[in-house]
Short mmCIF file of C-alpha atoms and ligand atoms in Angstrom, two decimals:
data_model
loop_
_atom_site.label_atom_id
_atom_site.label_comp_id
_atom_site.label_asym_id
_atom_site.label_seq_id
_atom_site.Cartn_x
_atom_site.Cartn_y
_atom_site.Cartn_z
CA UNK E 1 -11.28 -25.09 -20.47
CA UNK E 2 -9.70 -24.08 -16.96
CA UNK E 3 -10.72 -21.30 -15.61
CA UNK E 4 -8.38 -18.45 -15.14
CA UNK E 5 -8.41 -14.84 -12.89
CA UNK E 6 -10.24 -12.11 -13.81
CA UNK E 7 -8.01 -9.81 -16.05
CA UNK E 8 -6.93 -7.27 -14.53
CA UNK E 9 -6.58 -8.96 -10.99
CA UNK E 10 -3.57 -11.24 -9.55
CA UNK E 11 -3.25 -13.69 -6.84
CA UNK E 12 -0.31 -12.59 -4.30
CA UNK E 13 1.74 -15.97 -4.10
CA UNK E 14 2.72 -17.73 -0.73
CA UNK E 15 6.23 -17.25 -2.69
CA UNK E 16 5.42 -13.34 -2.80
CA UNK E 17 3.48 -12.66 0.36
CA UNK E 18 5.89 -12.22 3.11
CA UNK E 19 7.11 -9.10 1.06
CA UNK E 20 3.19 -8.08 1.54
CA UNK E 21 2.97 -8.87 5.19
CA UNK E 22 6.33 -6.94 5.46
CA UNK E 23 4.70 -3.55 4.29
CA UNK E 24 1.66 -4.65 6.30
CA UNK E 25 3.25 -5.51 9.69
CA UNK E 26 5.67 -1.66 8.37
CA UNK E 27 2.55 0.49 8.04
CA UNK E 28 0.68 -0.89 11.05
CA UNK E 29 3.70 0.03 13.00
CA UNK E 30 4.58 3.75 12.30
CA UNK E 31 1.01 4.25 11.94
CA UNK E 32 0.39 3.81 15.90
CA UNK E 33 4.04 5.70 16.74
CA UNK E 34 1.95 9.00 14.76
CA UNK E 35 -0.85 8.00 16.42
CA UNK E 36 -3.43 6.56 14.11
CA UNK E 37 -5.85 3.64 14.35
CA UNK E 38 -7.27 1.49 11.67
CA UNK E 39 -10.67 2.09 10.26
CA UNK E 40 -12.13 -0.77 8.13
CA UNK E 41 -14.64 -0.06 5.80
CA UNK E 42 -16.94 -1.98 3.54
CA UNK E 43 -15.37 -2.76 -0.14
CA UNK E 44 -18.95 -1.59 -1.39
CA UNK E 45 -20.55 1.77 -1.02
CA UNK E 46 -23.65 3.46 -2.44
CA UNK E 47 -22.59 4.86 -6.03
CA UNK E 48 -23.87 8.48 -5.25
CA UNK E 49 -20.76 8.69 -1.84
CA UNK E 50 -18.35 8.18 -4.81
CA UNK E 51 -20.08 10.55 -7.38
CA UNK E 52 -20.07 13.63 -4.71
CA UNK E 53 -16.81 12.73 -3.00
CA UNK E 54 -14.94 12.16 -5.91
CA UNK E 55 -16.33 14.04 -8.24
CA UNK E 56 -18.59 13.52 -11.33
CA UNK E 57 -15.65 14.49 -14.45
CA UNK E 58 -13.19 12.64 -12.85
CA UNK E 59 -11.10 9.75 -14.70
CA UNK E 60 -11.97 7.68 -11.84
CA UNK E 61 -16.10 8.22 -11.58
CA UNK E 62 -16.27 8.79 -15.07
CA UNK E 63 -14.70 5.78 -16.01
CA UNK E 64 -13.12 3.55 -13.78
CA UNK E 65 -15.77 2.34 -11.31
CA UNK E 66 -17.16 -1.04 -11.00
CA UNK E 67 -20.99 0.03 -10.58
CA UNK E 68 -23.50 -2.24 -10.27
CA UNK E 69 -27.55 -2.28 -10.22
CA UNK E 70 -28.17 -4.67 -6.82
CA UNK E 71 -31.18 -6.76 -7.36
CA UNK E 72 -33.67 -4.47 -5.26
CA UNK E 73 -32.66 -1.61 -8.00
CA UNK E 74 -29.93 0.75 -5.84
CA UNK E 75 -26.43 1.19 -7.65
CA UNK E 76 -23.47 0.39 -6.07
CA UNK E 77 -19.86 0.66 -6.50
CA UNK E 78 -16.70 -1.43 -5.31
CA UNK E 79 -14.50 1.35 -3.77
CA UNK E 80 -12.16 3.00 -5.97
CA UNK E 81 -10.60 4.58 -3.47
CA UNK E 82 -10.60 4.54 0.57
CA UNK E 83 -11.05 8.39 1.56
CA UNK E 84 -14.55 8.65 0.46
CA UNK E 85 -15.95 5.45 2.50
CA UNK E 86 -13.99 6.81 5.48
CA UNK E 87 -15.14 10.11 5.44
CA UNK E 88 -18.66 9.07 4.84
CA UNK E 89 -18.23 6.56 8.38
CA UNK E 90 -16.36 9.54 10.15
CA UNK E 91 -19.73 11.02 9.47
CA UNK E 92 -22.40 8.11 10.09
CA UNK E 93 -20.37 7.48 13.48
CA UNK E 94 -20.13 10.72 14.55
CA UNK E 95 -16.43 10.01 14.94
CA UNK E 96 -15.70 13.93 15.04
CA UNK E 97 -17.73 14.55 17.79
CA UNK E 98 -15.62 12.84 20.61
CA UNK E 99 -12.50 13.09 18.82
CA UNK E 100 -11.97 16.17 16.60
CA UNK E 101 -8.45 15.76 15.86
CA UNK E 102 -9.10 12.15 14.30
CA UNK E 103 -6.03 9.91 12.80
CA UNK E 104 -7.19 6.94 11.02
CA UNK E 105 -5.90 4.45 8.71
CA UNK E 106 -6.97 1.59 6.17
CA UNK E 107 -5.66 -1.10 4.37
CA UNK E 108 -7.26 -3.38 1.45
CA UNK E 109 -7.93 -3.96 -2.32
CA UNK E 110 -9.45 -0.96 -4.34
CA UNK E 111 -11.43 -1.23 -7.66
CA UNK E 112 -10.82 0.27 -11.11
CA UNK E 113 -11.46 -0.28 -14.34
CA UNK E 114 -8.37 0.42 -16.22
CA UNK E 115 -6.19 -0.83 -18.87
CA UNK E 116 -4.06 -3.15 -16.92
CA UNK E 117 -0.30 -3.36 -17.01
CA UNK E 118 2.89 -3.21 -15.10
CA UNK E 119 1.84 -1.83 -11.40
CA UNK E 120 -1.85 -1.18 -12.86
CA UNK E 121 -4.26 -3.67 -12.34
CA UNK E 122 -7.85 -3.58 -11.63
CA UNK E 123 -7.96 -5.16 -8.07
CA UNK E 124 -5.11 -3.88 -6.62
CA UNK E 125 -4.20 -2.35 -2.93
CA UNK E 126 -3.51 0.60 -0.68
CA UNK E 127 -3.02 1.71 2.23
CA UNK E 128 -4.78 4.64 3.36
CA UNK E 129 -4.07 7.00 6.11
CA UNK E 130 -6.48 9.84 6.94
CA UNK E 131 -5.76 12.66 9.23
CA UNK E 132 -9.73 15.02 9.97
CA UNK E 133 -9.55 18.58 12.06
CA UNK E 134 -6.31 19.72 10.93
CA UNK E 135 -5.89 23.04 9.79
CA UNK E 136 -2.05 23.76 10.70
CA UNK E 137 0.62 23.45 7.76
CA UNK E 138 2.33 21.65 10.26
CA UNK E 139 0.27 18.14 9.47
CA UNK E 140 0.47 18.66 5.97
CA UNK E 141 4.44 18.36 6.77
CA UNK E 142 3.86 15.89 9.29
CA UNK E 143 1.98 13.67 6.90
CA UNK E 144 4.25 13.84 3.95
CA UNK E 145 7.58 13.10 6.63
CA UNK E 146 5.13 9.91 7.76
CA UNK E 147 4.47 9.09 3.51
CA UNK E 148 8.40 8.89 3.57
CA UNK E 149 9.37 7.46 6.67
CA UNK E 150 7.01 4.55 5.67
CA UNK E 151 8.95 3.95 2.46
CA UNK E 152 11.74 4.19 4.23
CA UNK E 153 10.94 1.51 6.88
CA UNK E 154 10.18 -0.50 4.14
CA UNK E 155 13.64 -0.36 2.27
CA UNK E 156 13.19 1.86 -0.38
CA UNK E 157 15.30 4.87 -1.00
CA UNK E 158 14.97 5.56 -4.95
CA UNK E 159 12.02 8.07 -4.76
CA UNK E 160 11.50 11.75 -5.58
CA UNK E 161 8.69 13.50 -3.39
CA UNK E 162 6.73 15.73 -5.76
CA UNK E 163 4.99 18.87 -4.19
CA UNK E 164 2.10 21.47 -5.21
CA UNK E 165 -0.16 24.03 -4.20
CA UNK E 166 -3.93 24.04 -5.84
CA UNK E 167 -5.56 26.74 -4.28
CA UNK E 168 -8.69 26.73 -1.99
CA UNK E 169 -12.27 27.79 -3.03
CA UNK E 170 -11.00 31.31 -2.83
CA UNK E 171 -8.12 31.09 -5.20
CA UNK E 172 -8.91 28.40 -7.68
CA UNK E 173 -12.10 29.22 -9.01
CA UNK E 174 -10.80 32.39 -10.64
CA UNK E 175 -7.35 30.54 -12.02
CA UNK E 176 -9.37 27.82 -13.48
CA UNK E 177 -11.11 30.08 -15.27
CA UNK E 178 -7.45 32.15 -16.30
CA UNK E 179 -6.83 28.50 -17.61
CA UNK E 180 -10.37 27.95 -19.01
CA UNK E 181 -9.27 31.17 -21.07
CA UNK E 182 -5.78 30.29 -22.68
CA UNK E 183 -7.20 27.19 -23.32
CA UNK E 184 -9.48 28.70 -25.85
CA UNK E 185 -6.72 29.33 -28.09
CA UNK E 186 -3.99 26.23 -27.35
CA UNK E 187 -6.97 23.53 -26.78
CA UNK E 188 -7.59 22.71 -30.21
CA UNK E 189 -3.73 21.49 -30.90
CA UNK E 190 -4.01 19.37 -28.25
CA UNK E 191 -5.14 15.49 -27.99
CA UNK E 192 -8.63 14.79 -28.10
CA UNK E 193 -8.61 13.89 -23.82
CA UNK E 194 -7.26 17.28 -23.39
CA UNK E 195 -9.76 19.14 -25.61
CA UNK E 196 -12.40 17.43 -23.80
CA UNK E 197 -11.53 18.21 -20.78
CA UNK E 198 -10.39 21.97 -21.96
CA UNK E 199 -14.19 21.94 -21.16
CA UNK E 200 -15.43 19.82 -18.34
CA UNK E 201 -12.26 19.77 -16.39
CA UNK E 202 -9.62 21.90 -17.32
CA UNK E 203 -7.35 21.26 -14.63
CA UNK E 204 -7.44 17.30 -15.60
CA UNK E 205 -5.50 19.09 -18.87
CA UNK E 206 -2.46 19.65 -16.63
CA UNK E 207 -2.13 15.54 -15.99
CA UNK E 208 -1.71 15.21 -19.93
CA UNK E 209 1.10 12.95 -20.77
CA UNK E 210 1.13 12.97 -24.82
CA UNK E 211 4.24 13.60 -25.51
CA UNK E 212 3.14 16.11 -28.19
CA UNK E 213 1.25 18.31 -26.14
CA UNK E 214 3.70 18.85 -23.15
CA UNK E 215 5.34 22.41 -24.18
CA UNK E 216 1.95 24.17 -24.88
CA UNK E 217 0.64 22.72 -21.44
CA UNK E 218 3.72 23.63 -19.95
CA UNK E 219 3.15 27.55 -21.00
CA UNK E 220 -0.18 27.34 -19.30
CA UNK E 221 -1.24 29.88 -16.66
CA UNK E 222 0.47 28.17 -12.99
CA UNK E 223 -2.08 28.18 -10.13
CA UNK E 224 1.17 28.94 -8.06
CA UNK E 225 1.34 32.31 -9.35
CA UNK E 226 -2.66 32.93 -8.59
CA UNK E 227 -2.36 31.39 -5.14
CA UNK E 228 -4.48 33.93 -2.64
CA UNK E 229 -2.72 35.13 0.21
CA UNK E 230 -3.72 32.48 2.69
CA UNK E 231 -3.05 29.72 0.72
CA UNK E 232 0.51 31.34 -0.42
CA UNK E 233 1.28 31.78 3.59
CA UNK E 234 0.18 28.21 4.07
CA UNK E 235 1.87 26.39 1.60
CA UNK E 236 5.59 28.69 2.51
CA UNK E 237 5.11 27.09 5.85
CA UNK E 238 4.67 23.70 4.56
CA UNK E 239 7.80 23.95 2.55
CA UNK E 240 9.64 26.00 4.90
CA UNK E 241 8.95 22.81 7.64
CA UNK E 242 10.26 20.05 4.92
CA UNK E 243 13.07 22.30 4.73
CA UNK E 244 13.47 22.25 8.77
CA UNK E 245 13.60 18.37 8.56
CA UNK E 246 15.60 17.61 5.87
CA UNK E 247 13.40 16.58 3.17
CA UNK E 248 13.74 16.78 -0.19
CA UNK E 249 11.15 17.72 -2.67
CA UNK E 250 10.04 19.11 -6.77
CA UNK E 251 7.84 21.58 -6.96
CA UNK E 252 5.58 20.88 -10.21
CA UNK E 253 2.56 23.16 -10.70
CA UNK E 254 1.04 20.59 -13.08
CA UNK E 255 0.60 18.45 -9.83
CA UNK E 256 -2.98 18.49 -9.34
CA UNK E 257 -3.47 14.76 -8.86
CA UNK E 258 -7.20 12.81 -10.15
CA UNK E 259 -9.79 13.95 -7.37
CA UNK E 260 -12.22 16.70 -7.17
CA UNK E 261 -11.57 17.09 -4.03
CA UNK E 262 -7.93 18.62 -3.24
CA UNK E 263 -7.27 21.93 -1.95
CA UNK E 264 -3.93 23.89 -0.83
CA UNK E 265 -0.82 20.85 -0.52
CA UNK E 266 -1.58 18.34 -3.17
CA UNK E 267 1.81 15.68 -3.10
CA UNK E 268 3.04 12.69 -4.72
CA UNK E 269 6.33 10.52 -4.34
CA UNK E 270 7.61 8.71 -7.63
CA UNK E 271 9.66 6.11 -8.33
CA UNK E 272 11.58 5.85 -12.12
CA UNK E 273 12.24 2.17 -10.96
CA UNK E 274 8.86 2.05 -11.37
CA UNK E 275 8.75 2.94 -15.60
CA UNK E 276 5.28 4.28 -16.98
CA UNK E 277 3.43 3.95 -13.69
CA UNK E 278 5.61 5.63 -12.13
CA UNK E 279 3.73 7.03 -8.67
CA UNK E 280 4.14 5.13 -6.01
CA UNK E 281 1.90 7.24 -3.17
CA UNK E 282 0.22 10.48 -3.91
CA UNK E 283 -2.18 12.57 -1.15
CA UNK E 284 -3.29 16.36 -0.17
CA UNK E 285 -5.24 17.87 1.77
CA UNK E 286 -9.16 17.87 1.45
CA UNK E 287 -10.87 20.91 3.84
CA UNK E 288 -14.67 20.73 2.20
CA UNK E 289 -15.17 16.84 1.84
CA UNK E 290 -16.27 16.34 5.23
CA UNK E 291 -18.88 19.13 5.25
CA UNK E 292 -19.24 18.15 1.06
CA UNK E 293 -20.36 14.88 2.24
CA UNK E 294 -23.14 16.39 5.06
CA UNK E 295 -20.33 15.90 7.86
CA UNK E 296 -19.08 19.32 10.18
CA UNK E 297 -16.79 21.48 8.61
CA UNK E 298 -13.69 19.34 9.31
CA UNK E 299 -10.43 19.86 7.58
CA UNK E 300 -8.79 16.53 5.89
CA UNK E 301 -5.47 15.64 4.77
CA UNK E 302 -4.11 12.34 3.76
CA UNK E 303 -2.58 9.67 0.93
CA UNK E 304 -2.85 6.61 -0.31
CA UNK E 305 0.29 4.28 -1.18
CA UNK E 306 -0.50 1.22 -3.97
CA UNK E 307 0.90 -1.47 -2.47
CA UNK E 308 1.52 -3.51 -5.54
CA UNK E 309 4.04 -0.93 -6.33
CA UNK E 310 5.73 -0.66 -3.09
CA UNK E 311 6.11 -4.53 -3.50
CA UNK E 312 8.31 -4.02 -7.04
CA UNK E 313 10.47 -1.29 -5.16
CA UNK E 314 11.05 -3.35 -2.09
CA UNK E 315 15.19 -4.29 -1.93
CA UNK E 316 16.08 -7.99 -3.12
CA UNK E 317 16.53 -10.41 -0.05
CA UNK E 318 15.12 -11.44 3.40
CA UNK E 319 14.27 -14.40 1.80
CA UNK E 320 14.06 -16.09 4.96
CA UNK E 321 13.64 -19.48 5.69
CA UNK E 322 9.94 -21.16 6.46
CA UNK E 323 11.19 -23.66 8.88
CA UNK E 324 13.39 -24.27 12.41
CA UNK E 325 13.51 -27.66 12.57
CA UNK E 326 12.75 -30.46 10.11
CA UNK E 327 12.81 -33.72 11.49
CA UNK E 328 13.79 -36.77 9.52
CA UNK E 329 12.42 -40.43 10.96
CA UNK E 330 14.36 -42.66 8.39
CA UNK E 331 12.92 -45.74 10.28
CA UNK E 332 9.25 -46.82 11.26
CA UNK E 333 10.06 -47.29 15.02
CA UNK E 334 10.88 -43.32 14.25
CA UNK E 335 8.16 -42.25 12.95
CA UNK E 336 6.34 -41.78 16.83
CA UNK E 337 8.88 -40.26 18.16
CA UNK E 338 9.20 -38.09 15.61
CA UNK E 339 5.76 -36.82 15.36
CA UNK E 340 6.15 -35.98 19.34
CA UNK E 341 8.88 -34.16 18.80
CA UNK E 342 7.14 -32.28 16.20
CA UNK E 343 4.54 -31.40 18.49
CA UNK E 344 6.20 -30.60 21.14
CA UNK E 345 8.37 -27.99 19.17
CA UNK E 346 5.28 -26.15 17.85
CA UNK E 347 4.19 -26.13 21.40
CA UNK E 348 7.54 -24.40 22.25
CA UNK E 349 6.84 -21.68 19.06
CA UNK E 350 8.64 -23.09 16.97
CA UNK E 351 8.31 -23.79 13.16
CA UNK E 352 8.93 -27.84 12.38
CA UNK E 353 7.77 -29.76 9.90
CA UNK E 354 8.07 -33.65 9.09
CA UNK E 355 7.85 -35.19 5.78
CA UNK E 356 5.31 -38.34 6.64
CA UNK E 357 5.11 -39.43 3.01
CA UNK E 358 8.32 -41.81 3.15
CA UNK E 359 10.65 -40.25 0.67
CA UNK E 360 14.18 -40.67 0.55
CA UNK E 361 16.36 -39.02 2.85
CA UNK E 362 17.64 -37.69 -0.50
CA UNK E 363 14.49 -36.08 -0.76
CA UNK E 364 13.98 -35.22 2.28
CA UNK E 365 17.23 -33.41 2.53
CA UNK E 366 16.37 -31.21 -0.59
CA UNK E 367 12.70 -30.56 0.99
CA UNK E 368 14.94 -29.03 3.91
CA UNK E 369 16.54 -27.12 2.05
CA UNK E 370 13.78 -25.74 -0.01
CA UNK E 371 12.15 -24.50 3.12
CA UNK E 372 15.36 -22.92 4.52
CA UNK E 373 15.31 -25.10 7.98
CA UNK E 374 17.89 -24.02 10.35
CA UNK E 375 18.14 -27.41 11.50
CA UNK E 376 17.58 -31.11 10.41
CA UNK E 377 16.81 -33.76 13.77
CA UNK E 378 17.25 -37.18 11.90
CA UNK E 379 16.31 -40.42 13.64
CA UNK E 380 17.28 -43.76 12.65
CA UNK E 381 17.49 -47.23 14.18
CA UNK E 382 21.56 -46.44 14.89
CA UNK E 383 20.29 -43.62 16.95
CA UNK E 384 17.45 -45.27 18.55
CA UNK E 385 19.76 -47.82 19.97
CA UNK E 386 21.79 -44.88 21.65
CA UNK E 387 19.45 -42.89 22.74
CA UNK E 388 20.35 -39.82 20.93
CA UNK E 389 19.02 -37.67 18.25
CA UNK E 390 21.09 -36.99 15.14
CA UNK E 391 21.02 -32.46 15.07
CA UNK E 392 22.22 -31.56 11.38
CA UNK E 393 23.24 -27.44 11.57
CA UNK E 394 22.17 -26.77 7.85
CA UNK E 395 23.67 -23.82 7.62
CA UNK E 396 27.30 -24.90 8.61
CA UNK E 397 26.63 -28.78 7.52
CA UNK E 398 27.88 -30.19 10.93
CA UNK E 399 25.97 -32.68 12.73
CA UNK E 400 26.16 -33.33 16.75
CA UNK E 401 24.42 -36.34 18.41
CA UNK E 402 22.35 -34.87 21.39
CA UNK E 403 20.49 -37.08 23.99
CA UNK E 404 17.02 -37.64 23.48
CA UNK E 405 15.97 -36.67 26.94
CA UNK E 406 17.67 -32.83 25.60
CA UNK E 407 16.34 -32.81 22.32
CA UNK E 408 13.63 -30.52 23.12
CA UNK E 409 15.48 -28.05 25.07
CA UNK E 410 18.40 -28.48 22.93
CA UNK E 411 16.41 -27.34 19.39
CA UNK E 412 14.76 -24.40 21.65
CA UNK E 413 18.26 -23.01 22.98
CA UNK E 414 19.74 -23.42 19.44
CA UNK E 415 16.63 -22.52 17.20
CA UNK E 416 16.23 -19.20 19.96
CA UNK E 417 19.81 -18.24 19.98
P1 ATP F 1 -1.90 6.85 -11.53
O1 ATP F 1 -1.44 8.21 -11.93
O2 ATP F 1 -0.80 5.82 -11.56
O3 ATP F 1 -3.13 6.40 -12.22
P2 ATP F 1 -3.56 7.78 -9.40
O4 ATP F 1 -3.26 9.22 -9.30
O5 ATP F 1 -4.79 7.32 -10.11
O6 ATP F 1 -2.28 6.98 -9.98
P3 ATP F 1 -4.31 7.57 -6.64
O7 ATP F 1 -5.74 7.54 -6.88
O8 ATP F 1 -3.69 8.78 -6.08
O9 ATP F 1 -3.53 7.13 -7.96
O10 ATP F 1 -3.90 6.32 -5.74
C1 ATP F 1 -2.72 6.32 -4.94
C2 ATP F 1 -1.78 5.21 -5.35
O11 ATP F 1 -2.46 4.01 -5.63
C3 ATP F 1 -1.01 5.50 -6.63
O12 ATP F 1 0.10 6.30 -6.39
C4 ATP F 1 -0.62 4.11 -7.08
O13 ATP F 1 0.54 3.67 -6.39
C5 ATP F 1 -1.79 3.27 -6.63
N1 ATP F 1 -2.69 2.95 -7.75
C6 ATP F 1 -3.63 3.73 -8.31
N2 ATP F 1 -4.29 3.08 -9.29
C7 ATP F 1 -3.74 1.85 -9.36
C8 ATP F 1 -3.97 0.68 -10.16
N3 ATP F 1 -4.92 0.65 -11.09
N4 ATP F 1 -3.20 -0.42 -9.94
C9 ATP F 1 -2.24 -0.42 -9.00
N5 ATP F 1 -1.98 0.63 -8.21
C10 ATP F 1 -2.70 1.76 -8.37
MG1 MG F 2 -5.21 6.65 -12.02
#
């Protein structure tokens, strides 16, 4: 029996990865314009950093991690997420000390055990981007503009940004408990997740999507309307700066996304291009993690786009071609000069490939093809004998003879201009 992936996890393609280093080469970019800098973290972490900075009745702790007892008896976890690994090397490195307003960013695969499907698997990837020792409204606007202008650099313009307020430790506490209340009474019509959580987690009862139970949830108690006056202020800033640059947005009080640890702007952007799994990026702000995870009292605010389903949204095209110049020896007194050439065009930057296997030119014409090359250099005895190369155009299918003592800078000025 061959062996086959893991379910749950997929190999990226050399067919499919210039999409991925697309978004890659995208993020990296307007990351360093807003001025952050890449972080890399382990892809393993001690299972307690994900049980306190995640917190214990979420889907994702609950559920969803890939724990593991290592073989001197400690448990660890394959990240589920990247905010908690940061924060705790913010911490380890005292990163806070010598730069208090800290941007940082990450980019890798992320671990969860769920039911895989369209854009949900169980290795899959994000990028992260992390901004500590922000308290102004004005970075939770700047953030969300940066969330957008990053799908935006990458092509994709069929989104909806989704926005929410949750409250602080001053508001929330007292409006979960409003919720706790009404719940009482609705909880026991609802699915068995919800009545569950009607206990542990009552918020989590908000991100319900039975069908069934969405017009009792939706006659809930809102945390908008129980929002204490600082938060209220904040978040009216927030929107009243999207408004100032032109953005879009929802507001949806049920928006209070799968970790413990939002507070105030909690945000998501959706795609219905995307069916069932339908968010694309989703973020907020996080005030007490730092401190939460024995760090200074730091504000937090950031998100995390999957990049598997950035990949489906990305526009049909660039399909562009793998090679500049194939070169064709038809004869064995060819061959040498051929493989020169070859050489000395990689030397020059540029791509070109030979076929040294001794197909057809048939063949070997297709092959060219396949790879998209720009241009075909064919020699044969005929052009031996003159001195020239043969330079087939591929794209317009006309064919020059050029001297051999030009070829070089001949393929450079025409693969370069
Ligand atoms: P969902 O509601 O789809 O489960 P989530 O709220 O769990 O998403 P986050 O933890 O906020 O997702 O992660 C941010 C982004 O990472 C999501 O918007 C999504 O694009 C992506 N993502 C999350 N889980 C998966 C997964 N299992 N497979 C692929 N992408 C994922
Ligand atoms: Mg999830």
């Amino acid at each position: 029996m061959t062996i086959q992936a893991v379910r749950g996890t997929r190999d990226i393609l050399p067919d499919e990865v210039q999409a991925w280093h697309g978004i890659e080469a995208a993020a990296r970019g307007l990351l360093a314009r807003y001025g952050y800098r890449e972080l890399r973290t382990p892809v393993f972490e001690e299972t307690e950093l994900f049980a306190r900075g995640i917190g214990a009745e979420t889907d994702i702790v609950s559920k969803e991690m890939y724990t593991f007892a290592d073989r001197d008896g400690g448990s660890l976890t394959l990240r589920p997420e990247a905010t908690a690994g940061i924060v705790r090397a913010v911490i380890e490195h005292n990163l806070l000390n010598t730069d208090p307003a800290l941007k940082v960013y990450a980019m890798g695969p992320m671990f969860r055990r769920e039911r895989p499907q369209k854009g949900r698997y169980r290795q899959f990837h994000q990028v992260d981007v992390e901004a500590f020792g922000f308290r102004s409204p004005s970075v939770d606007a700047e953030t969300i503009e940066l969330a957008l202008a990053y799908l935006d650099a990458c092509g994709v313009r069929q989104h909806e940004l989704v926005l929410n307020s949750v409250g602080d430790r001053h508001c929330r506490p007292a409006y979960v408990q409003k919720l706790r209340d009404a719940l009482r009474d609705v909880a026991p019509a609802l699915c068995a997740d919800c009545q569950r959580r009607a206990d542990t987690n009552p918020l989590r009862v908000l991100d319900c999507k039975v069908p069934e139970d969405q017009a009792a949830i939706d006659a809930l108690p809102r945390i908008g309307d129980h929002l204490c006056a600082e938060c209220a202020e904040h978040f009216a800033e927030v929107r009243r700066q999207l408004e100032l640059l032109g953005i879009p947005y929802r507001l949806s009080h049920r928006l209070v996304r799968g970790l413990d640890y939002y507070v105030r702007t909690t945000f998501e952007v959706t795609s219905d291009l995307l069916g069932a799994q339908s968010s694309v990026l989703g973020g907020g702000r996080y005030d007490g993690l730092v401190k939460d995870l024995g760090g200074p009292d730091a504000a937090g605010i950031g998100f995390a786009v999957g990049m598997e389903r950035l990949v489906l949204l990305l526009p049909p095209g660039g399909g562009e071609g793998r090679c500049d110049v194939f070169l064709l020896p038809l004869t064995k007194a060819a061959f040498d000069p051929a493989l020169r050439l070859q050489r000395a065009l990689r030397q020059a930057g540029l791509r070109a490939l030979l076929d040294p296997e001794g197909r057809s030119f048939k063949s070997r014409m297709k092959q060219a093809d396949r790879l998209g090359a720009r241009f075909a250099a064919i020699l044969g005895d005929d052009e031996i004998a003159r001195g020239v190369w043969k330079v087939r155009d591929m794209a317009r299918s006309e064919q020059e003879d050029v001297k051999e003592e030009r070829i070089l800078d001949h393929l450079k000025e025409k693969a370069n201009g």
